[in-house]
CSV table of N, CA and C in Angstrom, one decimal:
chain,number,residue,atom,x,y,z
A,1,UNK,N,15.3,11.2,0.9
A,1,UNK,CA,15.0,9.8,1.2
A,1,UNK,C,13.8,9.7,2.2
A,2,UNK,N,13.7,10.1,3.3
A,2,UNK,CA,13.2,10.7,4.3
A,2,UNK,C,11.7,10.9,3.3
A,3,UNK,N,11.6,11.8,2.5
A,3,UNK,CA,10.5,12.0,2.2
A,3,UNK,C,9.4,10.7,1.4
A,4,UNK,N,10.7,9.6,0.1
A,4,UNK,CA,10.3,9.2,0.0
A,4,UNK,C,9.6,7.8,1.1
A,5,UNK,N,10.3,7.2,1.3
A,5,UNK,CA,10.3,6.7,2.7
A,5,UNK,C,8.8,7.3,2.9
A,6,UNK,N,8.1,8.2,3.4
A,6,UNK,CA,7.4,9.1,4.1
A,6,UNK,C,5.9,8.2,3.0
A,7,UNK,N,6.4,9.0,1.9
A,7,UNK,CA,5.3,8.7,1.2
A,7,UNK,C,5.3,7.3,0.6
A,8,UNK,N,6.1,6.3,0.5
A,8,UNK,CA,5.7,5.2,0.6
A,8,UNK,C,4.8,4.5,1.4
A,9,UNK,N,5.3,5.0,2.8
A,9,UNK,CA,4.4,4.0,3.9
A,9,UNK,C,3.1,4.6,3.8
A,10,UNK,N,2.8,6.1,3.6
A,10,UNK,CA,1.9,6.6,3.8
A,10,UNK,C,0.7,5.7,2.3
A,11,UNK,N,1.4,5.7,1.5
A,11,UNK,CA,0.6,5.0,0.1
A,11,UNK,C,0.1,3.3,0.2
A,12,UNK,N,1.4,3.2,1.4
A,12,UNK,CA,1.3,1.3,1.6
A,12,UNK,C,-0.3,1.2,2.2
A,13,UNK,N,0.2,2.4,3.5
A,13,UNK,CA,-1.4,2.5,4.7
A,13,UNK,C,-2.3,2.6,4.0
A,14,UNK,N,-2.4,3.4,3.3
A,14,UNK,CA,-3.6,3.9,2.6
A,14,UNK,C,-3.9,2.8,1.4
A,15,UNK,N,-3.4,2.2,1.2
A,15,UNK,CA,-3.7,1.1,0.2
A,15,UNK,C,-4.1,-0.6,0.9
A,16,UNK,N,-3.3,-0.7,2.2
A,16,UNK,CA,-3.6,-1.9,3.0
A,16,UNK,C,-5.1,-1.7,3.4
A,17,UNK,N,-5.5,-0.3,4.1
A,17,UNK,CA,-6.6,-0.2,4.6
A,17,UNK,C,-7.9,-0.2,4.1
A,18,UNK,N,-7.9,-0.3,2.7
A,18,UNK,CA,-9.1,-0.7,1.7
A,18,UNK,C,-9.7,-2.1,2.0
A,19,UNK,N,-9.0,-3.0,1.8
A,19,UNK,CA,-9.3,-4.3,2.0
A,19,UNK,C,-8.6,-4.9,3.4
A,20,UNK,N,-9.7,-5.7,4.0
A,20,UNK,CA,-9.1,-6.0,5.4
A,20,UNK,C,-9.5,-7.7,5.1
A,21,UNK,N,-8.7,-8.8,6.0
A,21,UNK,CA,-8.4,-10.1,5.4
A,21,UNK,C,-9.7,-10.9,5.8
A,22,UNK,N,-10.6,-10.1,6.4
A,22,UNK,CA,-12.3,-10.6,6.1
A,22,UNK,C,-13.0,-10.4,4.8
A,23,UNK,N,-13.9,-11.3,4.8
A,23,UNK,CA,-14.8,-11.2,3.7
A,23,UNK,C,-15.8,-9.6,3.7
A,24,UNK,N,-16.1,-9.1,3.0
A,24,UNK,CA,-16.7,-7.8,3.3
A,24,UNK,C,-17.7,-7.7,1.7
A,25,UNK,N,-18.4,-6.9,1.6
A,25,UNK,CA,-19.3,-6.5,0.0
A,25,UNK,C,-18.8,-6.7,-0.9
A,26,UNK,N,-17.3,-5.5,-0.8
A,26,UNK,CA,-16.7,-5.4,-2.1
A,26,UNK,C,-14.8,-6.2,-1.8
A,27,UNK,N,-14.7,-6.6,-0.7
A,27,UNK,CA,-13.3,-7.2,-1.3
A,27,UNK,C,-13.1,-8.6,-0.7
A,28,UNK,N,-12.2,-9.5,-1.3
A,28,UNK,CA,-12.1,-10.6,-0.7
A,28,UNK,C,-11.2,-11.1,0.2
A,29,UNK,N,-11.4,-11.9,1.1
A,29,UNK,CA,-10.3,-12.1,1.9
A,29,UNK,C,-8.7,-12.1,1.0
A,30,UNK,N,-7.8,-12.4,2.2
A,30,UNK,CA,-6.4,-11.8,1.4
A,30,UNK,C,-6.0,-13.4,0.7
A,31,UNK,N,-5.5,-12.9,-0.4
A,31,UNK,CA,-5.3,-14.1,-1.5
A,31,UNK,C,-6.3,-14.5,-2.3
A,32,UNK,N,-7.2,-14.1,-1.8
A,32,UNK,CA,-8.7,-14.5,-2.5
A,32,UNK,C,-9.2,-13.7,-3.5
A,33,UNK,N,-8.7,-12.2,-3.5
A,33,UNK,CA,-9.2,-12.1,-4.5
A,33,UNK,C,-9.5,-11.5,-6.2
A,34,UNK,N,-10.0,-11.2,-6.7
A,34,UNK,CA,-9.9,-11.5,-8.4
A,34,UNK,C,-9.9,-9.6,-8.9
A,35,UNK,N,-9.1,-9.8,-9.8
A,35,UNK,CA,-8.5,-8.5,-10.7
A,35,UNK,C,-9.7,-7.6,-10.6
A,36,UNK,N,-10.7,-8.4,-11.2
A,36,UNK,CA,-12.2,-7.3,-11.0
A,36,UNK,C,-12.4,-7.1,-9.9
A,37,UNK,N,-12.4,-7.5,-8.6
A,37,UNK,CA,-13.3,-7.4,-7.8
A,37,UNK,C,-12.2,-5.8,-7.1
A,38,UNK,N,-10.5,-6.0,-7.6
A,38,UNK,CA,-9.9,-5.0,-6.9
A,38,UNK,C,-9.6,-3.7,-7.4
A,39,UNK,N,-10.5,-3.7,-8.8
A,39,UNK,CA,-10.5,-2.8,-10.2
A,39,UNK,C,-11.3,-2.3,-9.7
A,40,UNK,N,-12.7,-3.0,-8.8
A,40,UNK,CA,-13.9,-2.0,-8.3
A,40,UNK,C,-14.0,-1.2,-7.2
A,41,UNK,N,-12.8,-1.1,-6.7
A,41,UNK,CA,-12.4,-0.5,-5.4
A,41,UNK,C,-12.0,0.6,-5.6
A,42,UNK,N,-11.5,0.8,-7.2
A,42,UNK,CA,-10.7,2.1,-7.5
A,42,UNK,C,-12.0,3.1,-8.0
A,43,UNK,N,-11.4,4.4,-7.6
A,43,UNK,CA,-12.4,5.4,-8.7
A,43,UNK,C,-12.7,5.3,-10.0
A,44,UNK,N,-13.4,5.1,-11.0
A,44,UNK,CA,-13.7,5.4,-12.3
A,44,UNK,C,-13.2,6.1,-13.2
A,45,UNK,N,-13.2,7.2,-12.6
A,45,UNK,CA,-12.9,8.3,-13.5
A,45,UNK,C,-10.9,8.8,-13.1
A,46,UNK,N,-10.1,7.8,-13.6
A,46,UNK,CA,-9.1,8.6,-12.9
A,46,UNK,C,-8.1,8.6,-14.8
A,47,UNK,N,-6.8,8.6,-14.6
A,47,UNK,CA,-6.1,9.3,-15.5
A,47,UNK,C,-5.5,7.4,-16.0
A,48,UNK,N,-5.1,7.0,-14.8
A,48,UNK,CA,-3.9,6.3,-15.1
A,48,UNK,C,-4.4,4.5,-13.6
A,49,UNK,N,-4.1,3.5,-14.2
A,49,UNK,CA,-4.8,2.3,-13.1
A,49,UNK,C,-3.8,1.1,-13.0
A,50,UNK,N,-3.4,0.8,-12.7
A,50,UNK,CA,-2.0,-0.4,-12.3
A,50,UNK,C,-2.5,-0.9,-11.6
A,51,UNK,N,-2.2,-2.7,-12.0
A,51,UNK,CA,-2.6,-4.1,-11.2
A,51,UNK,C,-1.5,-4.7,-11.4
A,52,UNK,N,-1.3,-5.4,-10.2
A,52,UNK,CA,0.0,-6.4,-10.2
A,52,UNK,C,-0.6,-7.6,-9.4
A,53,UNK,N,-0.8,-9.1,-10.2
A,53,UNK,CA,-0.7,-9.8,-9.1
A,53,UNK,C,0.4,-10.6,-8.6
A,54,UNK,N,0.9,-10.4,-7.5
A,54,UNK,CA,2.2,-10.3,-6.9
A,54,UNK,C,2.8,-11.3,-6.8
A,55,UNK,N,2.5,-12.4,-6.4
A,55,UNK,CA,2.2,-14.0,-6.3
A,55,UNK,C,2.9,-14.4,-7.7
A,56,UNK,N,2.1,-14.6,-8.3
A,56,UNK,CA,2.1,-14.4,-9.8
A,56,UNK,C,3.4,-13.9,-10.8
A,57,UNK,N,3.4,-13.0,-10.4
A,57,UNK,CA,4.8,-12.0,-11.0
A,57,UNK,C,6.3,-12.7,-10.4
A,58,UNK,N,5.9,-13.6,-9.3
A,58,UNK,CA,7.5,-13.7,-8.7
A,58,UNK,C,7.6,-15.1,-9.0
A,59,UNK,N,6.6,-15.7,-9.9
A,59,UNK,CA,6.9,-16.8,-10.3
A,59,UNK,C,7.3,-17.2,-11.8
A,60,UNK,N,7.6,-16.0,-11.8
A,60,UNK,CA,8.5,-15.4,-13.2
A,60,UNK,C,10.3,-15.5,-12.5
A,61,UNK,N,10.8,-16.6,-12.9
A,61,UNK,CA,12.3,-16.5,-12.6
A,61,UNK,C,13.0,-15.5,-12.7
A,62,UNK,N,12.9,-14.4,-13.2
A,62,UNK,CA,14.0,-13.2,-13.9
A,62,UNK,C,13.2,-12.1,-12.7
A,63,UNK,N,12.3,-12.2,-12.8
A,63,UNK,CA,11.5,-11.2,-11.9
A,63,UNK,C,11.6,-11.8,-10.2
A,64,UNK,N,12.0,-13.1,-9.8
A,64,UNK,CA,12.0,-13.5,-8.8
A,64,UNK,C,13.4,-13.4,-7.9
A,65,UNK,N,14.4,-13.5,-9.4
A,65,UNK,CA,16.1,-13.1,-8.9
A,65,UNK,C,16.3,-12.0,-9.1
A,66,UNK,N,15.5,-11.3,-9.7
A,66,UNK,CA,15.7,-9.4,-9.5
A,66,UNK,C,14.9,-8.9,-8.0
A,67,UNK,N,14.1,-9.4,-7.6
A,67,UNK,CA,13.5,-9.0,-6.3
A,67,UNK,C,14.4,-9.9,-5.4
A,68,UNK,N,15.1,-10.9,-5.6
A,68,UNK,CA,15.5,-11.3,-4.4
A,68,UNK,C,17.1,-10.9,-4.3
A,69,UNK,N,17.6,-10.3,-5.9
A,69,UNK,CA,19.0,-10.0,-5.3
A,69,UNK,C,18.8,-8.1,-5.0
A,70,UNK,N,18.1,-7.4,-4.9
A,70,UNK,CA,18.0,-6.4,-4.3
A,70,UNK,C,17.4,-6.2,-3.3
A,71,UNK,N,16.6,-7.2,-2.7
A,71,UNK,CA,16.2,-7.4,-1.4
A,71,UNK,C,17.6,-7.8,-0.5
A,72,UNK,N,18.2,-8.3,-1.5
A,72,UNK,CA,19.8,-8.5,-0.4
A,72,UNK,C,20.5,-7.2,-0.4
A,73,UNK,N,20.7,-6.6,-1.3
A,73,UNK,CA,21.2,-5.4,-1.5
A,73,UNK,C,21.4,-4.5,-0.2
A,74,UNK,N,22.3,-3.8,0.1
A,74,UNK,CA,22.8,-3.1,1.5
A,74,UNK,C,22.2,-2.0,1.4
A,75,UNK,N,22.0,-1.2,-0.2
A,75,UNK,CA,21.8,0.2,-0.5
A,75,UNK,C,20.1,-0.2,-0.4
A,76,UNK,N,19.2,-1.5,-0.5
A,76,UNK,CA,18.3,-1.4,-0.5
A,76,UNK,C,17.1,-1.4,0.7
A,77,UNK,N,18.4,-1.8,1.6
A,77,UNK,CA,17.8,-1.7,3.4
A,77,UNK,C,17.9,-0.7,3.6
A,78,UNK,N,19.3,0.0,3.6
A,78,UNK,CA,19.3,1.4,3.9
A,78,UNK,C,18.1,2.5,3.7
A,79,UNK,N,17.6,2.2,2.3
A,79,UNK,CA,16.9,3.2,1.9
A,79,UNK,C,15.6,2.9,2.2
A,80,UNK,N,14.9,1.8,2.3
A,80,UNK,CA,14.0,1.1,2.8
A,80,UNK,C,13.1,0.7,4.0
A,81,UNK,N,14.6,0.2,4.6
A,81,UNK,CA,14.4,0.0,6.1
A,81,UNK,C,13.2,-1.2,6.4
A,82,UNK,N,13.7,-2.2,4.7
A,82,UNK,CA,12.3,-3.2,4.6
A,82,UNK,C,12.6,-4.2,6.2
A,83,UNK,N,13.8,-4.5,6.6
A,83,UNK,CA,14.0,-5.7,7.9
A,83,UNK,C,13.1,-4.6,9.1
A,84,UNK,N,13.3,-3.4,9.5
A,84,UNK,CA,12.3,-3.2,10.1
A,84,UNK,C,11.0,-2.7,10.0
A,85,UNK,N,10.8,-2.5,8.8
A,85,UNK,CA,9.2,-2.8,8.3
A,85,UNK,C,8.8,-4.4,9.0
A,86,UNK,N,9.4,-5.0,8.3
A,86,UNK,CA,9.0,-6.7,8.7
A,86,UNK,C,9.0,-6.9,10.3
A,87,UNK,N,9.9,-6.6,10.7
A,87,UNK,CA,10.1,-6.7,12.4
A,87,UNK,C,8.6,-6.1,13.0
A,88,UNK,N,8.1,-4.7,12.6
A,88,UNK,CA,7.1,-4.1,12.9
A,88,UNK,C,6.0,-4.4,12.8
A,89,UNK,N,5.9,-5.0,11.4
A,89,UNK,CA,4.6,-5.5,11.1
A,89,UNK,C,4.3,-6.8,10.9
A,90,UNK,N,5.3,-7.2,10.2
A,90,UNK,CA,5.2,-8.7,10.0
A,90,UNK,C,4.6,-9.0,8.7
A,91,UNK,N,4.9,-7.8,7.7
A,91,UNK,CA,4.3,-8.1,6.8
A,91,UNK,C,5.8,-8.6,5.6
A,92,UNK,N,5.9,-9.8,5.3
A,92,UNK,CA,6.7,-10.0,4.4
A,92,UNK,C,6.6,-10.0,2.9
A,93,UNK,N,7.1,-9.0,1.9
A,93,UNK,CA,6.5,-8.8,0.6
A,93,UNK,C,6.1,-10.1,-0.3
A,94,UNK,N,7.0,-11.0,-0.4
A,94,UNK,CA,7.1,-12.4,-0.8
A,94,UNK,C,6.0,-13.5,-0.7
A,95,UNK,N,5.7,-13.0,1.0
A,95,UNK,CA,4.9,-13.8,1.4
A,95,UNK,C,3.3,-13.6,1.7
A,96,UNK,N,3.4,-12.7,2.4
A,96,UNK,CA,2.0,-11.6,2.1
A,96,UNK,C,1.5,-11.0,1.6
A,97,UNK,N,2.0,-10.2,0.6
A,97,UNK,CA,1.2,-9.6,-0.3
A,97,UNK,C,1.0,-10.2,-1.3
A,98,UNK,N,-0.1,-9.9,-2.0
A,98,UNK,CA,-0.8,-11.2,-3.4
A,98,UNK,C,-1.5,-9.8,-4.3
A,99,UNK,N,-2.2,-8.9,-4.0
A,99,UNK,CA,-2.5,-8.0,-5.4
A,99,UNK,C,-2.0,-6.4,-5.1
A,100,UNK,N,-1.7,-5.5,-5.9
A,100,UNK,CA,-1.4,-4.4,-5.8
A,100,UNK,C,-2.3,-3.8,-7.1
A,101,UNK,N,-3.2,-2.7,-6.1
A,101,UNK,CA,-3.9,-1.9,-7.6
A,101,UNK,C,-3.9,-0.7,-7.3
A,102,UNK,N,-3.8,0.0,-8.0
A,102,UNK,CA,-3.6,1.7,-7.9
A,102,UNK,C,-3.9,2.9,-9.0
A,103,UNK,N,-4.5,4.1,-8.7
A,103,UNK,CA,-5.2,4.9,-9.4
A,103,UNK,C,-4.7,6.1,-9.1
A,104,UNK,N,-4.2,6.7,-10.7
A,104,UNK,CA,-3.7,8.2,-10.4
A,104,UNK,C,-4.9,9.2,-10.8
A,105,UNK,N,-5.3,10.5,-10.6
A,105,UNK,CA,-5.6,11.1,-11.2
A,105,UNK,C,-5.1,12.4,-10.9
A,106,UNK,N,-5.9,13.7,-11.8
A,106,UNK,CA,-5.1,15.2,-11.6
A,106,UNK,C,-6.8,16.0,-11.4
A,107,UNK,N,-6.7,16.0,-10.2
A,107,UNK,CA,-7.9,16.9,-9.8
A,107,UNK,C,-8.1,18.0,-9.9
A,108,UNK,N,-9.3,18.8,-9.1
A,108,UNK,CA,-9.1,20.8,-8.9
A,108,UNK,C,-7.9,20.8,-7.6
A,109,UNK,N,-7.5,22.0,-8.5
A,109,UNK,CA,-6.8,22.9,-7.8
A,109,UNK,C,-7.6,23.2,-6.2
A,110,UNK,N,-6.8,22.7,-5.1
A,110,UNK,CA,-7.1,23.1,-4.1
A,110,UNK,C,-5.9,23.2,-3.3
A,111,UNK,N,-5.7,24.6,-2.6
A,111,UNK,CA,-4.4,25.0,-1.8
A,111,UNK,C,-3.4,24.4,-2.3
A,112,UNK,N,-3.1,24.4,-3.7
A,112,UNK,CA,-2.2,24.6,-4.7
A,112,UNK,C,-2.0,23.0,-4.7
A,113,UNK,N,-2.3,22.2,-4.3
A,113,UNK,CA,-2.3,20.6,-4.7
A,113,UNK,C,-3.9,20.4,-5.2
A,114,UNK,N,-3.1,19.3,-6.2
A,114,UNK,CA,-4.1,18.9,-7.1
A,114,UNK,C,-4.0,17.9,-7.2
A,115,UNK,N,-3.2,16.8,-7.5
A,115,UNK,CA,-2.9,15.4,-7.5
A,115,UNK,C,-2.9,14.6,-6.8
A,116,UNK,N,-3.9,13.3,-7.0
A,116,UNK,CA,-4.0,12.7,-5.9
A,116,UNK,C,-3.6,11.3,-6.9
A,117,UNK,N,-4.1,10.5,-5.9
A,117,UNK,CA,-3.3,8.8,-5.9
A,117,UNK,C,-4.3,8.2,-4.9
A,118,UNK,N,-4.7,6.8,-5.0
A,118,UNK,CA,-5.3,6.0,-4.1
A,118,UNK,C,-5.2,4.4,-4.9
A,119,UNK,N,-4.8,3.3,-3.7
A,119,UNK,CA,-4.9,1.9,-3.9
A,119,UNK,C,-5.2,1.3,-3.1
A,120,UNK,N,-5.1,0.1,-3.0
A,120,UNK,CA,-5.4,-1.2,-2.8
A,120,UNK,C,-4.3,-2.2,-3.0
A,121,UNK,N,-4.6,-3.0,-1.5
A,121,UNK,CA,-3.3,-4.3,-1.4
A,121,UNK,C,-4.1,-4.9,-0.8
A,122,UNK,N,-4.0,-6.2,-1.1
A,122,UNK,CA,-4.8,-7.6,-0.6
A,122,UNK,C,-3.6,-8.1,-0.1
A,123,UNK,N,-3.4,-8.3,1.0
A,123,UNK,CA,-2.6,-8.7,1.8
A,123,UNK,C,-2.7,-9.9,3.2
A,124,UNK,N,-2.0,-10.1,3.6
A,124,UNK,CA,-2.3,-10.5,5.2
A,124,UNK,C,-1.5,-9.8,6.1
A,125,UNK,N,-2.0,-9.7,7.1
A,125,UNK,CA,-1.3,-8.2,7.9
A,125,UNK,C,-2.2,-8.4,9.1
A,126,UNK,N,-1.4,-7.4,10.5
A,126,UNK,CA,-2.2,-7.7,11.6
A,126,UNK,C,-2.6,-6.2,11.5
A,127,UNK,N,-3.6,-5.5,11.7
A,127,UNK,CA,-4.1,-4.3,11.5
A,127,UNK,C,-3.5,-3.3,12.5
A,128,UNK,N,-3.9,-3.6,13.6
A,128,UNK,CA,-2.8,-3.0,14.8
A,128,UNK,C,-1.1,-2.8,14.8
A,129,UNK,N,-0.6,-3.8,14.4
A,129,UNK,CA,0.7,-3.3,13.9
A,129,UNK,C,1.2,-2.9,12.9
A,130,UNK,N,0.6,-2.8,11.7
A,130,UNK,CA,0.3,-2.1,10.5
A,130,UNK,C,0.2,-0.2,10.7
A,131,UNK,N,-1.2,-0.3,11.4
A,131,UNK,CA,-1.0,1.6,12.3
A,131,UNK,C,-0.1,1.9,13.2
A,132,UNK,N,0.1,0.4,13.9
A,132,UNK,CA,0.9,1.7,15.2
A,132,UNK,C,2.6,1.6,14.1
A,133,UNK,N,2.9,0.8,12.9
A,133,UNK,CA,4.0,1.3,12.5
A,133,UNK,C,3.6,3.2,11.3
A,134,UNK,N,2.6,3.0,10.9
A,134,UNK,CA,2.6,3.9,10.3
A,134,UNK,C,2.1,5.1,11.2
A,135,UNK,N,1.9,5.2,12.1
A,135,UNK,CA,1.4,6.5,13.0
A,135,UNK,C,2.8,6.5,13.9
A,136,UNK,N,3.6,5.7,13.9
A,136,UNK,CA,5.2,5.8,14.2
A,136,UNK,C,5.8,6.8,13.1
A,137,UNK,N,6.1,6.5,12.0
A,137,UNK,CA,6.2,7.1,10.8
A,137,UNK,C,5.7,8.4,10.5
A,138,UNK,N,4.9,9.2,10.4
A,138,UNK,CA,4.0,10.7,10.3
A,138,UNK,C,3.8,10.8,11.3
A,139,UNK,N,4.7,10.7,12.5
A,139,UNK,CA,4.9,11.4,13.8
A,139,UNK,C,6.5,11.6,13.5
A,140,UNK,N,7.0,10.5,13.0
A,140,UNK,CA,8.8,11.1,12.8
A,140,UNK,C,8.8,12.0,11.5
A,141,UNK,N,8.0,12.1,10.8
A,141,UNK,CA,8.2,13.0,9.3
A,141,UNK,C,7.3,14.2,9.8
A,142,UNK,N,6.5,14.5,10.9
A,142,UNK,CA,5.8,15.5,11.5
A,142,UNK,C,4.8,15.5,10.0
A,143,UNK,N,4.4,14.6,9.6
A,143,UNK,CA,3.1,14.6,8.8
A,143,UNK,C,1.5,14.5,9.3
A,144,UNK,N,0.7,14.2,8.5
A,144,UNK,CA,-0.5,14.2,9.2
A,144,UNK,C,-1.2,13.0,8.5
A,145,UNK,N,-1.4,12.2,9.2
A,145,UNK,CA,-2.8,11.4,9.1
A,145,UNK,C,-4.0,11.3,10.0
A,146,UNK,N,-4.9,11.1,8.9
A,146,UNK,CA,-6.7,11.0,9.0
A,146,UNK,C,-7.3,9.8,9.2
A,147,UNK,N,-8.3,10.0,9.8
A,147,UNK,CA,-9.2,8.6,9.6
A,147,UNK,C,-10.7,9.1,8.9
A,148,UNK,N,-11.2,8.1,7.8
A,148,UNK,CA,-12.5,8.5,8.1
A,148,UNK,C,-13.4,7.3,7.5
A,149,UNK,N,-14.7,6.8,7.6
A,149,UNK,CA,-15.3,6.0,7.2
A,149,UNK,C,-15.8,6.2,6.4
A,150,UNK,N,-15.9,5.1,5.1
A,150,UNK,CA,-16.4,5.0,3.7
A,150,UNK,C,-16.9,3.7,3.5
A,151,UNK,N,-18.0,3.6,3.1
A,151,UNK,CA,-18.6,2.3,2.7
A,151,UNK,C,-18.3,1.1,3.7
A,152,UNK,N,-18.4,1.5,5.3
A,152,UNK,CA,-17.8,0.2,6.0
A,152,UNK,C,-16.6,0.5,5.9
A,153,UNK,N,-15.8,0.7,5.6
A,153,UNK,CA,-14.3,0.8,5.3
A,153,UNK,C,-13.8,1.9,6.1
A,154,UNK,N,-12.8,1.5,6.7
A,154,UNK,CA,-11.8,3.1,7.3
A,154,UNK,C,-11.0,3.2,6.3
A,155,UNK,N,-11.1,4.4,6.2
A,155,UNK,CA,-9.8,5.1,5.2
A,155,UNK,C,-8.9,6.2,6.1
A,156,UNK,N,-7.6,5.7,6.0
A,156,UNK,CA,-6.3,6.7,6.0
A,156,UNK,C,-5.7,7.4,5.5
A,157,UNK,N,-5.9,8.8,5.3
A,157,UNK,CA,-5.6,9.8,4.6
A,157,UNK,C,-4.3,10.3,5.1
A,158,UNK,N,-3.2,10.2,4.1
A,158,UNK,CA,-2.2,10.8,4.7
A,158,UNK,C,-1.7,12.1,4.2
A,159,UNK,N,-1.4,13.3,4.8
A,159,UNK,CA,-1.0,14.8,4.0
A,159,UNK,C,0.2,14.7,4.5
A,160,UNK,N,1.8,15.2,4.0
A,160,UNK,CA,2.9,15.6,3.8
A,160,UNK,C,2.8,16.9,4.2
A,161,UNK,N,3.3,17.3,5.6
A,161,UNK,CA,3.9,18.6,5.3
A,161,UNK,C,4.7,19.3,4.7
């Protein structure tokens, strides 16, 4: 659990941190912006690419009482720990997040990992308590996160011990 947990938040970070709720070259403020503009964020060449726009999806009734009766769910806090996710960050799924895009691919062999993953979440979020929850996180799973600069953009690299 622990692990997944682990690599959840580390995929959340790493997917929040692409787009920040300013206007910038390539993304739009949070809610603002369009399937394409979050498709150009991803690599090209990958295996496999998922878009959700989230807003959208929960205004599908069957999709809206399936997220809201497992969000009540006791086994789904437990495993989640979404009330202090929210407490920490203040990011509420329902309410803040609006696109989710993500890209698998299967790269070279290096030090026996090969598979990587990278996305994108258009959100609203306060940036400072977004990190200090996730550098809370891969200090309790003794993992490692990176920073590094890309196109204007910080990127957070997370490795799993």
């Amino acid at each position: 659990m622990k692990k997944f947990t682990a690599i959840a938040v580390a995929i959340i970070f790493a997917l929040f941190s692409f787009i920040s709720c300013e206007k910038g070259p390539l993304g739009a403020g949070a809610g603002a912006a369009q399937a394409e503009e979050m498709l150009r964020l991803l690599p090209q060449d990958v295996a496999a690419v998922f878009f959700i726009d989230v807003q959208r999806i929960l205004t599908v009734e069957a999709v809206d009482k399936l997220v809201n009766k497992k969000m009540e769910d006791k086994e789904f806090e437990e495993f989640t720990d979404y009330q202090k996710f929210v407490d920490m960050t203040g990011i509420e799924l329902k309410k803040d997040v609006y696109f989710v895009a993500a890209a698998m691919k299967e790269g070279e062999e290096t030090e026996g990992e090969h598979e990587w993953a990278v996305g994108v979440i258009n959100l609203k979020y306060d940036k400072e308590a977004l990190l200090s929850f996730i550098k809370a996180k891969t200090e309790e799973t003794g993992s490692e996160l990176t920073e590094e600069e890309y196109n204007g953009y910080t990127l957070y690299n997370y490795k799993e011990e």
